[in-house]
Coordinates of C-alpha atoms and ligand atoms in Angstrom, one line a residue:
M1 CA -30.2 21.1 36.4
K2 CA -27.2 19.8 34.4
N3 CA -26.8 16.9 36.8
F4 CA -30.5 16.1 36.5
I5 CA -30.3 16.0 32.7
L6 CA -27.2 13.7 32.9
F7 CA -29.1 11.5 35.4
C8 CA -32.1 11.2 33.0
L9 CA -29.9 10.4 30.1
F10 CA -28.2 7.7 32.2
I11 CA -31.7 6.2 33.1
V12 CA -32.8 6.4 29.5
L13 CA -29.7 4.5 28.4
L14 CA -30.5 1.7 30.9
I15 CA -34.0 1.2 29.4
P16 CA -33.9 -2.0 27.3
G17 CA -34.1 -1.3 23.6
I18 CA -32.6 2.2 24.0
S19 CA -29.0 1.6 23.6
Q20 CA -26.1 3.9 23.4
P21 CA -25.3 4.8 19.8
N22 CA -22.4 2.8 18.4
K23 CA -19.2 4.8 18.0
I24 CA -18.6 5.8 14.4
L25 CA -15.4 4.1 13.3
I26 CA -14.4 5.1 9.7
I27 CA -11.0 4.7 8.0
P28 CA -9.9 7.1 6.7
E29 CA -11.3 9.5 9.4
P30 CA -13.8 11.9 7.8
V31 CA -13.4 15.7 8.1
E32 CA -16.5 16.2 10.2
I33 CA -18.9 13.8 11.9
R34 CA -22.1 14.8 13.7
Q35 CA -23.8 11.8 15.2
G36 CA -27.5 11.9 16.0
V37 CA -29.9 9.5 17.8
G38 CA -31.4 6.4 16.2
E39 CA -30.7 4.5 13.0
F40 CA -32.0 3.8 9.6
E41 CA -32.4 0.2 8.4
I42 CA -31.6 -0.9 4.8
N43 CA -33.6 -4.0 3.8
S44 CA -34.4 -5.8 0.6
N45 CA -37.2 -3.2 -0.2
T46 CA -34.9 -0.2 0.1
A47 CA -34.5 1.5 -3.2
F48 CA -31.4 3.5 -4.3
Y49 CA -32.1 6.6 -6.2
F50 CA -29.8 8.2 -8.8
S51 CA -30.5 11.0 -11.3
K52 CA -29.3 8.8 -14.1
L53 CA -28.5 5.1 -14.1
D54 CA -25.2 5.6 -15.7
A55 CA -21.7 4.0 -15.4
D56 CA -21.1 5.9 -12.1
A57 CA -24.4 4.7 -10.6
N58 CA -23.5 1.1 -11.7
A59 CA -20.1 1.4 -10.0
I60 CA -21.7 2.4 -6.8
M61 CA -24.4 -0.3 -6.9
A62 CA -21.8 -2.9 -7.9
A63 CA -19.9 -2.3 -4.7
I64 CA -23.0 -2.2 -2.5
N65 CA -24.5 -5.2 -4.1
K66 CA -21.3 -7.2 -3.8
D67 CA -21.6 -6.9 0.0
F68 CA -25.4 -7.2 0.2
S69 CA -25.7 -10.2 -2.1
E70 CA -23.0 -12.1 -0.1
A71 CA -23.8 -11.1 3.5
G72 CA -27.5 -10.2 3.0
G73 CA -28.5 -12.7 0.4
Y74 CA -30.2 -10.2 -1.8
K75 CA -29.5 -7.4 -4.2
L76 CA -30.7 -3.8 -3.8
K77 CA -32.6 -2.0 -6.5
A78 CA -31.3 1.1 -8.3
V79 CA -34.0 3.5 -9.5
S80 CA -33.7 6.6 -11.7
G81 CA -35.3 9.7 -10.2
E82 CA -34.5 13.2 -9.0
V83 CA -36.6 13.1 -5.9
A84 CA -36.3 10.2 -3.5
P85 CA -39.3 9.2 -1.4
K86 CA -39.1 8.3 2.4
N87 CA -37.3 5.1 3.3
S88 CA -34.9 5.2 0.4
V89 CA -31.2 6.0 -0.2
Q90 CA -30.4 8.8 -2.6
F91 CA -27.1 9.6 -4.4
K92 CA -27.2 13.1 -5.8
L93 CA -24.8 15.1 -7.9
L94 CA -25.2 18.8 -6.9
S95 CA -26.3 21.3 -9.5
T96 CA -24.5 24.2 -7.7
V97 CA -21.0 23.6 -6.5
D98 CA -20.4 22.9 -2.8
T99 CA -17.0 24.4 -2.4
A100 CA -16.4 22.7 1.0
I101 CA -16.2 19.3 -0.6
G102 CA -14.2 19.8 -3.8
N103 CA -14.0 17.1 -6.5
E104 CA -13.7 14.0 -4.4
G105 CA -15.6 15.0 -1.2
Y106 CA -19.2 14.3 -0.2
R107 CA -21.9 14.9 2.3
L108 CA -23.6 11.9 3.8
D109 CA -26.8 12.5 5.8
V110 CA -28.5 9.6 7.5
S111 CA -31.9 10.3 9.2
L112 CA -34.6 8.1 10.6
D113 CA -36.3 8.5 7.2
G114 CA -33.5 7.7 4.8
I115 CA -30.0 8.4 3.5
K116 CA -28.7 11.1 1.2
V117 CA -25.3 11.2 -0.3
S118 CA -24.5 14.4 -2.2
A119 CA -21.3 15.4 -4.1
N120 CA -20.0 17.7 -6.8
K121 CA -18.6 14.8 -8.8
P122 CA -19.2 11.1 -9.2
A123 CA -16.0 10.3 -7.3
G124 CA -17.5 12.0 -4.2
L125 CA -20.6 9.9 -4.5
Y126 CA -18.4 6.8 -4.7
Y127 CA -16.5 7.7 -1.6
G128 CA -19.7 8.6 0.2
M129 CA -20.8 5.0 -0.6
Q130 CA -17.6 3.6 0.8
T131 CA -18.2 5.5 4.0
L132 CA -21.8 4.2 4.1
L133 CA -20.6 0.6 3.8
Q134 CA -18.3 1.2 6.8
L135 CA -21.3 2.6 8.8
L136 CA -23.1 -0.8 8.4
P137 CA -22.5 -3.6 10.9
N138 CA -19.1 -5.3 10.4
E139 CA -20.9 -8.5 9.3
I140 CA -21.7 -6.7 5.9
E141 CA -18.1 -7.7 4.9
S142 CA -18.9 -11.4 5.3
N143 CA -18.7 -13.4 2.1
K144 CA -21.2 -15.9 3.6
R145 CA -24.9 -15.2 4.3
I146 CA -25.5 -13.7 7.8
N147 CA -28.9 -14.3 9.3
N148 CA -30.8 -12.6 12.0
I149 CA -29.2 -9.2 11.6
K150 CA -30.6 -5.8 10.8
W151 CA -28.5 -3.7 8.3
T152 CA -28.8 -0.5 10.3
V153 CA -26.9 2.7 9.8
P154 CA -26.6 5.2 12.6
V155 CA -28.2 8.7 12.2
V156 CA -25.3 10.9 11.3
S157 CA -24.2 13.9 9.2
I158 CA -20.7 13.6 7.6
M159 CA -18.9 16.2 5.6
D160 CA -15.7 14.9 4.0
N161 CA -13.1 15.6 1.4
P162 CA -9.5 14.4 1.0
R163 CA -6.3 16.3 2.1
F164 CA -4.3 15.1 -0.9
G165 CA -5.2 14.3 -4.5
W166 CA -2.6 11.6 -5.0
R167 CA -3.4 8.7 -2.6
G168 CA -1.4 5.9 -4.0
M169 CA -0.3 2.3 -3.6
M170 CA 2.6 0.9 -5.5
L171 CA 2.3 -2.8 -6.4
D172 CA 5.5 -4.5 -7.6
V173 CA 4.3 -7.3 -9.9
S174 CA 7.8 -8.0 -11.2
R175 CA 9.5 -9.6 -8.3
H176 CA 6.5 -11.9 -7.9
F177 CA 3.7 -11.9 -10.5
F178 CA 0.2 -11.3 -9.4
T179 CA -2.7 -12.4 -11.6
K180 CA -5.3 -10.1 -13.2
D181 CA -7.8 -11.3 -10.6
E182 CA -5.4 -10.7 -7.7
V183 CA -4.7 -7.2 -9.0
K184 CA -8.5 -6.6 -9.2
R185 CA -8.9 -7.6 -5.6
F186 CA -6.0 -5.3 -4.7
I187 CA -7.9 -2.5 -6.4
D188 CA -11.1 -3.4 -4.4
N189 CA -9.2 -3.0 -1.2
M190 CA -7.6 0.3 -2.3
A191 CA -11.0 1.7 -3.1
R192 CA -12.5 0.7 0.3
Y193 CA -10.0 3.0 1.9
K194 CA -10.3 5.8 -0.7
Y195 CA -6.9 5.3 -2.4
N196 CA -7.1 6.6 -6.0
M197 CA -3.7 5.8 -7.7
L198 CA -2.3 2.3 -8.5
H199 CA 1.3 2.7 -9.3
F200 CA 1.9 -0.5 -11.3
H201 CA 5.6 -1.5 -11.1
L202 CA 5.6 -3.6 -14.2
T203 CA 9.2 -4.2 -14.9
D204 CA 12.4 -5.1 -13.0
D205 CA 15.2 -7.6 -13.0
Q206 CA 12.9 -10.4 -12.2
G207 CA 10.3 -10.0 -14.9
W208 CA 8.8 -7.8 -17.6
R209 CA 5.0 -8.0 -17.1
V210 CA 3.3 -6.2 -20.0
E211 CA 2.8 -7.4 -23.5
I212 CA 4.6 -5.0 -26.0
K213 CA 3.5 -6.0 -29.5
S214 CA 6.6 -4.6 -31.2
F215 CA 9.0 -6.4 -28.9
P216 CA 7.6 -9.9 -28.2
N217 CA 10.7 -11.3 -26.5
L218 CA 10.0 -9.0 -23.5
T219 CA 7.2 -11.4 -22.5
K220 CA 8.4 -14.6 -24.3
V221 CA 11.7 -14.5 -22.5
G222 CA 11.6 -11.6 -20.0
A223 CA 8.5 -12.6 -18.1
W224 CA 9.9 -16.0 -16.9
N225 CA 12.4 -17.1 -14.3
V226 CA 13.1 -20.2 -12.2
K227 CA 10.8 -20.9 -9.3
K228 CA 12.8 -20.7 -6.1
T229 CA 11.6 -20.5 -2.5
G230 CA 13.5 -19.1 0.4
D231 CA 15.3 -15.8 1.2
F232 CA 15.1 -13.7 -1.9
Y233 CA 18.5 -12.4 -3.1
K234 CA 20.1 -15.4 -1.3
L235 CA 18.5 -18.1 -3.4
S236 CA 20.7 -20.6 -5.2
Q237 CA 22.1 -19.8 -8.7
P238 CA 19.7 -21.6 -11.2
A239 CA 21.4 -24.3 -13.3
D240 CA 21.3 -23.7 -17.1
D241 CA 18.9 -26.5 -17.7
E242 CA 16.4 -25.5 -14.9
P243 CA 13.0 -24.7 -16.4
R244 CA 12.2 -21.0 -16.7
D245 CA 8.5 -21.3 -16.3
Y246 CA 7.7 -19.2 -13.3
G247 CA 6.2 -15.7 -13.7
G248 CA 3.7 -14.4 -16.2
F249 CA 2.5 -11.2 -17.8
Y250 CA -0.6 -9.2 -18.7
T251 CA -1.7 -9.2 -22.3
Q252 CA -2.8 -5.8 -23.7
D253 CA -6.4 -7.0 -23.3
D254 CA -5.6 -7.8 -19.6
I255 CA -4.2 -4.3 -19.1
R256 CA -7.3 -2.7 -20.7
E257 CA -9.5 -4.8 -18.4
I258 CA -7.5 -3.8 -15.3
V259 CA -7.5 -0.2 -16.3
Q260 CA -11.3 -0.3 -16.8
Y261 CA -11.8 -2.1 -13.6
A262 CA -9.7 0.4 -11.7
K263 CA -11.7 3.3 -13.4
E264 CA -14.9 1.7 -12.1
H265 CA -13.3 2.0 -8.6
F266 CA -12.2 5.6 -9.1
V267 CA -8.6 4.4 -9.3
E268 CA -6.1 5.5 -11.9
V269 CA -3.4 3.1 -13.0
M270 CA 0.1 4.6 -13.6
P271 CA 2.6 2.3 -15.3
E272 CA 6.2 2.1 -14.3
V273 CA 8.9 0.9 -16.6
D274 CA 12.0 0.9 -14.4
I275 CA 15.0 2.0 -16.5
P276 CA 18.0 2.3 -17.1
G277 CA 18.9 0.1 -14.1
H278 CA 16.6 -2.8 -12.9
S279 CA 16.5 -3.9 -16.5
L280 CA 17.8 -7.4 -16.5
A281 CA 14.5 -8.8 -17.9
V282 CA 15.0 -6.4 -20.9
V283 CA 18.6 -7.3 -21.6
A284 CA 17.8 -11.0 -21.2
S285 CA 15.2 -10.6 -23.9
Y286 CA 17.2 -8.3 -26.1
P287 CA 21.0 -8.5 -25.3
E288 CA 21.8 -5.8 -27.9
F289 CA 20.3 -3.2 -25.5
S290 CA 23.1 -3.7 -23.0
C291 CA 26.6 -2.0 -23.3
S292 CA 28.3 -5.3 -22.3
P293 CA 28.4 -8.4 -24.3
G294 CA 27.1 -11.8 -23.4
I295 CA 23.9 -13.7 -22.6
K296 CA 22.0 -12.6 -19.5
K297 CA 19.2 -14.4 -17.7
V298 CA 16.2 -13.0 -15.8
N299 CA 17.0 -13.0 -12.1
S300 CA 15.4 -15.7 -10.0
G301 CA 16.3 -14.3 -6.6
E302 CA 20.0 -15.1 -6.6
T303 CA 22.5 -12.4 -5.5
F304 CA 23.6 -10.3 -8.4
M305 CA 24.1 -6.8 -6.9
D306 CA 26.4 -5.5 -4.1
W307 CA 25.3 -2.5 -2.1
G308 CA 28.1 -0.3 -0.9
R309 CA 28.5 3.3 0.2
Q310 CA 29.1 4.2 -3.5
G311 CA 25.6 2.8 -4.3
A312 CA 24.8 -0.2 -6.5
I313 CA 27.5 -2.4 -8.0
A314 CA 26.1 -5.0 -10.5
R315 CA 27.8 -8.4 -10.8
V316 CA 25.7 -9.0 -13.9
D317 CA 25.0 -5.9 -16.1
N318 CA 21.3 -5.1 -15.6
T319 CA 21.3 -1.7 -17.3
L320 CA 20.3 -0.4 -20.7
C321 CA 23.0 1.2 -22.7
P322 CA 22.6 5.0 -22.6
A323 CA 25.0 5.4 -25.6
N324 CA 23.0 3.2 -28.0
E325 CA 20.4 5.0 -30.2
N326 CA 18.5 1.7 -30.7
V327 CA 17.7 1.8 -27.0
Y328 CA 15.9 5.1 -27.4
A329 CA 14.1 3.8 -30.5
F330 CA 13.1 0.7 -28.5
L331 CA 11.8 2.8 -25.6
D332 CA 9.9 5.1 -27.9
K333 CA 8.0 2.1 -29.2
V334 CA 7.4 0.8 -25.6
F335 CA 6.1 4.2 -24.4
T336 CA 3.9 4.5 -27.5
E337 CA 2.2 1.2 -26.7
L338 CA 1.9 2.0 -23.0
A339 CA 0.4 5.5 -23.7
T340 CA -2.4 3.9 -25.7
L341 CA -3.0 1.3 -22.9
F342 CA -2.9 3.6 -19.8
P343 CA -4.9 6.8 -19.9
S344 CA -3.0 8.0 -16.8
Q345 CA -1.5 11.5 -17.2
Y346 CA 1.8 10.2 -15.7
V347 CA 4.3 7.6 -16.8
H348 CA 6.9 6.5 -14.3
M349 CA 10.4 5.7 -15.7
G350 CA 12.0 4.4 -12.5
G351 CA 15.5 5.7 -12.6
D352 CA 16.5 4.3 -9.2
E353 CA 19.6 2.3 -8.1
C354 CA 21.2 2.2 -11.5
A355 CA 24.6 0.5 -11.2
K356 CA 27.2 2.4 -13.3
N357 CA 30.2 0.0 -13.1
F358 CA 29.5 -1.5 -16.5
W359 CA 28.9 1.9 -18.0
E360 CA 32.3 3.0 -16.6
K361 CA 34.1 0.3 -18.6
S362 CA 32.1 0.8 -21.8
D363 CA 33.9 2.4 -24.8
Q364 CA 30.4 3.3 -26.2
V365 CA 29.7 5.3 -23.0
K366 CA 33.1 6.9 -23.0
Q367 CA 32.4 8.2 -26.6
L368 CA 29.0 9.4 -25.6
M369 CA 30.6 11.4 -22.7
Q370 CA 33.0 13.0 -25.0
K371 CA 30.4 13.8 -27.6
E372 CA 27.9 15.3 -25.2
G373 CA 30.4 16.8 -22.7
L374 CA 29.2 14.6 -19.8
K375 CA 31.6 14.8 -16.9
D376 CA 30.7 11.8 -14.9
M377 CA 28.3 8.8 -14.5
D378 CA 25.6 11.0 -12.9
A379 CA 25.7 13.2 -15.9
V380 CA 25.3 10.1 -18.2
Q381 CA 22.3 9.1 -16.2
A382 CA 20.9 12.6 -16.4
Y383 CA 21.4 12.6 -20.2
F384 CA 19.5 9.3 -20.4
V385 CA 16.6 10.7 -18.2
G386 CA 16.5 13.8 -20.4
R387 CA 16.1 11.7 -23.5
I388 CA 13.4 9.6 -21.8
S389 CA 11.5 12.7 -20.7
K390 CA 11.3 13.9 -24.3
I391 CA 10.0 10.5 -25.4
I392 CA 7.4 10.4 -22.7
E393 CA 6.3 13.9 -23.3
S394 CA 6.0 13.2 -27.0
K395 CA 3.2 10.8 -26.1
G396 CA 1.3 13.6 -24.3
K397 CA 2.3 12.3 -20.8
K398 CA 4.2 13.7 -17.8
M399 CA 7.3 11.9 -16.6
I400 CA 7.8 10.9 -13.0
G401 CA 10.8 9.1 -11.5
W402 CA 12.4 8.0 -8.3
D403 CA 14.5 10.6 -6.6
E404 CA 17.8 9.5 -8.3
I405 CA 16.5 11.5 -11.3
L406 CA 17.8 14.5 -9.3
D407 CA 21.4 13.2 -9.6
G408 CA 23.3 15.0 -12.3
G409 CA 20.5 17.6 -12.8
L410 CA 16.8 17.4 -13.0
V411 CA 14.7 17.7 -16.2
P412 CA 12.7 20.9 -15.8
T413 CA 9.3 19.2 -16.3
A414 CA 9.8 16.1 -14.2
T415 CA 7.9 15.1 -11.1
V416 CA 9.9 13.4 -8.4
M417 CA 8.9 10.5 -6.2
S418 CA 11.0 10.8 -3.1
W419 CA 11.9 7.4 -1.6
R420 CA 15.3 7.8 0.1
G421 CA 13.6 9.6 2.9
M422 CA 12.1 13.1 2.2
K423 CA 15.4 14.7 1.2
G424 CA 15.0 14.3 -2.5
G425 CA 11.4 15.5 -2.4
I426 CA 12.4 18.6 -0.4
E427 CA 15.2 19.5 -2.8
A428 CA 12.9 19.0 -5.8
A429 CA 10.0 21.0 -4.3
K430 CA 12.5 23.8 -3.5
M431 CA 13.4 23.8 -7.2
G432 CA 9.6 24.2 -8.0
H433 CA 9.0 20.6 -9.1
E434 CA 5.9 18.5 -8.2
V435 CA 6.6 15.8 -5.6
V436 CA 5.0 12.6 -4.4
M437 CA 6.4 11.7 -1.0
T438 CA 7.0 8.0 -0.5
P439 CA 9.9 7.9 2.1
N440 CA 11.1 4.4 2.8
N441 CA 11.3 5.0 6.5
F442 CA 7.5 5.6 6.7
V443 CA 5.7 4.0 3.8
Y444 CA 7.7 0.9 2.7
V445 CA 5.1 -1.7 3.6
D446 CA 7.4 -4.5 2.5
F447 CA 9.4 -3.9 5.7
M448 CA 8.8 -6.0 8.8
Q449 CA 6.0 -4.9 11.1
S450 CA 7.5 -6.1 14.4
D451 CA 10.4 -8.2 15.8
V452 CA 12.3 -10.4 13.4
A453 CA 11.9 -13.2 15.9
I454 CA 8.2 -13.4 14.8
E455 CA 8.0 -11.6 11.4
P456 CA 9.0 -13.0 8.0
P457 CA 12.5 -11.6 7.7
V458 CA 13.1 -8.5 5.6
Y459 CA 16.1 -6.2 5.9
S460 CA 14.4 -3.4 7.8
T461 CA 11.5 -2.8 10.2
L462 CA 8.7 -0.3 9.9
R463 CA 6.1 -0.4 12.7
L464 CA 2.5 0.7 12.3
K465 CA 3.1 3.6 14.8
K466 CA 6.0 5.0 12.7
T467 CA 3.9 4.8 9.6
F468 CA 1.1 6.6 11.4
E469 CA 3.6 9.4 12.2
Y470 CA 4.3 10.0 8.5
E471 CA 3.6 13.6 7.5
P472 CA 4.0 14.2 3.7
I473 CA 4.4 18.0 3.8
P474 CA 7.9 18.9 5.2
E475 CA 8.6 22.3 6.7
G476 CA 9.8 25.0 4.4
V477 CA 8.4 23.8 1.1
N478 CA 5.4 25.0 -0.9
P479 CA 2.7 22.6 0.1
K480 CA 1.0 22.9 -3.2
L481 CA 3.9 21.1 -4.8
I482 CA 3.4 18.0 -2.6
K483 CA 0.8 16.1 -4.6
G484 CA 0.4 13.3 -2.0
G485 CA 2.0 10.0 -1.1
Q486 CA 1.8 6.2 -1.4
A487 CA 2.3 2.9 0.3
N488 CA 5.0 1.1 -1.6
L489 CA 4.7 -2.6 -1.7
W490 CA 7.8 -4.3 -3.1
T491 CA 7.4 -8.0 -3.5
E492 CA 10.8 -9.7 -3.3
Q493 CA 9.7 -11.6 -0.2
I494 CA 6.0 -11.7 -1.1
Y495 CA 5.2 -14.9 -2.9
N496 CA 1.4 -14.9 -2.7
E497 CA -1.7 -12.8 -2.3
R498 CA -2.3 -13.8 1.4
H499 CA 1.1 -12.5 2.4
L500 CA 0.5 -9.4 0.3
E501 CA -2.5 -8.6 2.4
Y502 CA -0.6 -9.4 5.6
M503 CA 2.1 -6.9 4.7
L504 CA -0.4 -4.2 3.5
W505 CA -2.8 -4.1 6.4
P506 CA -3.0 -2.4 8.9
R507 CA -0.2 0.0 7.6
G508 CA -2.4 0.7 4.6
F509 CA -5.1 2.0 7.0
A510 CA -2.5 4.5 8.5
I511 CA -1.4 5.7 5.1
S512 CA -5.0 6.1 3.8
E513 CA -5.7 8.2 6.9
I514 CA -2.6 10.4 6.5
L515 CA -3.4 11.0 2.8
W516 CA -7.2 11.7 3.3
S517 CA -7.9 13.0 6.8
P518 CA -7.2 16.4 8.2
K519 CA -3.8 16.5 9.9
G520 CA -5.4 18.0 13.0
K521 CA -7.6 14.9 13.5
K522 CA -4.7 12.5 13.9
N523 CA -5.2 10.5 17.0
W524 CA -3.2 7.3 17.6
N525 CA -5.5 5.7 20.3
Q526 CA -8.6 6.4 18.3
F527 CA -6.9 5.0 15.2
I528 CA -6.0 1.8 17.1
S529 CA -9.7 1.3 18.0
K530 CA -10.6 1.7 14.4
V531 CA -7.9 -0.7 13.3
E532 CA -9.3 -3.3 15.7
D533 CA -12.7 -2.7 14.3
Q534 CA -11.3 -3.2 10.7
F535 CA -9.7 -6.4 11.9
E536 CA -13.2 -7.7 12.7
R537 CA -14.3 -6.7 9.2
F538 CA -11.3 -8.5 7.7
K539 CA -12.2 -11.7 9.6
Y540 CA -15.7 -11.6 8.1
A541 CA -14.2 -10.9 4.6
D542 CA -11.5 -13.6 4.9
R543 CA -8.9 -11.0 4.2
K544 CA -5.6 -11.3 5.9
F545 CA -4.0 -8.7 8.2
A546 CA -0.9 -8.6 10.4
P547 CA -1.6 -8.8 14.1
S548 CA 2.0 -7.5 14.7
M549 CA 0.9 -4.5 16.8
Y550 CA 0.2 -6.9 19.6
D551 CA 3.8 -8.3 19.5
P552 CA 6.5 -6.3 21.2
L553 CA 10.0 -5.6 19.9
I554 CA 12.5 -7.4 22.0
K555 CA 15.5 -5.4 23.2
S556 CA 18.5 -6.8 25.0
S557 CA 21.4 -5.1 26.7
K558 CA 24.1 -5.8 29.3
D559 CA 24.0 -4.3 32.8
A560 CA 27.1 -2.7 34.5
K561 CA 28.3 -6.2 35.5
G562 CA 27.9 -7.5 31.9
K563 CA 24.8 -9.5 32.7
L564 CA 22.2 -9.9 29.9
Q565 CA 18.9 -8.1 30.3
V566 CA 15.8 -7.9 28.2
D567 CA 13.1 -5.4 27.7
F568 CA 9.9 -5.4 25.6
D569 CA 8.7 -2.5 23.6
P570 CA 5.0 -2.9 22.9
E571 CA 3.4 -0.8 20.3
I572 CA 0.1 -0.3 22.0
T573 CA -0.9 0.1 25.6
G574 CA -3.0 -2.3 27.7
L575 CA -1.0 -5.5 27.0
N576 CA 0.4 -7.9 29.6
I577 CA 3.5 -9.6 28.2
H578 CA 4.0 -12.9 29.9
Y579 CA 7.4 -14.7 29.5
S580 CA 9.4 -17.8 30.3
F581 CA 13.0 -18.8 30.3
D582 CA 12.4 -22.5 31.2
N583 CA 11.5 -23.7 27.7
S584 CA 7.8 -23.9 28.5
Y585 CA 5.0 -22.0 26.9
P586 CA 4.0 -19.0 29.0
D587 CA 0.4 -18.1 29.6
N588 CA -1.2 -15.5 31.9
Y589 CA 0.0 -17.4 35.0
Y590 CA 3.6 -16.6 34.1
P591 CA 5.4 -13.5 35.2
S592 CA 4.6 -10.4 33.2
Y593 CA 6.8 -7.6 32.1
D594 CA 6.4 -4.5 34.3
G595 CA 8.5 -2.1 32.3
K596 CA 11.7 -2.9 34.2
S597 CA 14.6 -4.8 32.6
I598 CA 14.4 -8.5 33.1
S599 CA 17.7 -10.4 34.0
V600 CA 18.2 -13.4 31.8
P601 CA 19.0 -16.5 34.0
I602 CA 22.6 -17.5 33.4
D603 CA 21.8 -21.0 32.1
A604 CA 18.7 -20.1 30.1
T605 CA 18.7 -21.0 26.4
T606 CA 15.4 -19.6 25.1
L607 CA 13.1 -16.7 25.9
R608 CA 9.4 -17.2 25.1
L609 CA 6.8 -14.5 25.4
I610 CA 3.2 -13.8 24.5
S611 CA 0.9 -10.7 24.9
Y612 CA -2.4 -11.0 26.7
R613 CA -5.2 -8.5 27.0
D614 CA -8.0 -8.7 29.5
G615 CA -6.8 -12.2 30.4
K616 CA -6.9 -13.5 26.8
P617 CA -4.0 -14.2 24.5
I618 CA -3.9 -11.6 21.7
G619 CA -0.3 -11.7 20.5
R620 CA 1.6 -14.6 19.0
M621 CA 4.0 -16.9 20.9
I622 CA 7.5 -15.6 20.2
S623 CA 10.6 -17.7 20.9
I624 CA 14.1 -16.3 20.7
G625 CA 17.4 -18.0 21.6
V626 CA 19.6 -16.4 24.3
D627 CA 22.4 -16.6 21.8
A628 CA 20.4 -14.2 19.6
L629 CA 19.7 -11.9 22.6
N630 CA 23.5 -11.9 23.4
K631 CA 24.2 -10.9 19.8
R632 CA 21.6 -8.1 19.9
A633 CA 23.1 -6.8 23.1
G634 CA 26.6 -6.6 21.6
K635 CA 29.7 -6.2 23.7
Ligands
LIG701 C1 13.3 1.9 -4.6 O1 12.9 1.5 -3.5 N1 14.4 1.4 -5.1 C2 12.7 3.0 -5.3

């Protein structure tokens, strides 16, 4: 009988017009998906029902209509009404709480007769809408009109809610400035994948990016450096007369606009002012806030720090003086203005990588140590952090900082953002502090995504698969203290928005899934199918992504006789990697890697390789010199 049913199903699927339902590919993976049979079509007559046509309804319709007006050529109508007729879409806030879905979850039910999204809170309706957009054909992302397509949604019941409340992305707008419109597009993309926290890294050695009315030099002087292009931190020293006209800043009106825009996308914006280190832009603007004399300039990418086992050593003093009361008065004013601009509960004070070598030489700091009984430089930094926590709390905000705020003793009320791995986060959680886990070995999306032979060079590599393995809750800590995590996007080597997108996607998909989806549903192969589906959507949307998962890492070694060998380490299965040593461009007629080490011919000068799948090139052509392979292999 069972075989007979399967046979009938097989025959039915062969009948033209009765096709197999498309697989449901959503990022981040929802908690529960039950797919039915058939589909519902949205067309220009489909009305969208809301109990009230308020700001939340507008936010939902704005996102839907952005896609429909570009790809469909029409806008959909929003209607106010508690009961939705057949053939419509309804967004409904529940009058009795549905405990399964919490504050940000939703239920999405698509039937042959219509669609219903229900939630306890507007955020849930918004995320239900994002899922609905991903259920539509990929062409919906097109920014050009698509003809001859039906905007169908498969019949399905989805129940969903996030694993973590803090699903962040950190954007560094100091190292390279990104305009207000670029930040808004960044927020659009965050919201698509259900991120809800924009950590705005607004200040660093390369620029101060927010207007502070009581200290105008911060943006008159501190927001500008010399335009240089090349390897950041190895760029040439600017001459004194080179124009300092590269950079920019957000006016307070710009900030209000960004914060409002983010709110309409259910994203909170948390400002970071990185102190007491990373403050060259401040001391270039107001030299009196440094412990060391002399004029300082905003960094333009030239080397000015050395990184040793002892930590950071600054060649130019880029720190605020912890022994100067005027520094605290200055920061009080800065945090007062920021508190009025950013409704976020948290304010980030940085605290990372503070070089202490100028403090060590400062008489002012020595006097402070004597007066306050501070035994070493960590204690001096802890004193500074303690003062800052009082200032931030006096504005009604909670202070968060990078894990260096643990050094020298942690302020009792502080939240820790763990970046030097998970260690600091574990230590803080064991002390009962809240933690946001952003370990550099899993979520630093400024690192290279594959081999340096093909990727824009950065000092470290973080492949998609490693990011996907990220688990924010370590063993042995109270999981309630782990608020969530973030993708951290530092921009030293990111000069423009296209490259920003390249660095963020697809690793941003992996992090969204880790922060939203149930841990038990993690599935690498299924994730890769979804990533490839998103790549198609990105092509329609003209967004950039990194195809790095198709390019293997190249490993070289010496055999017992000292002969050079290479191996390829692909990130996904199903690839044929074809290669050459004869200086020609390999294609699928060339030898392909079979998992066994390849001997490098003695006179070869260059290895070239390219990944194919199903007979078609899918990776990029990679060239690497045999000299470089020898260097990698070592002795
Ligand atoms: C950091 O990456 N310095 C927080």
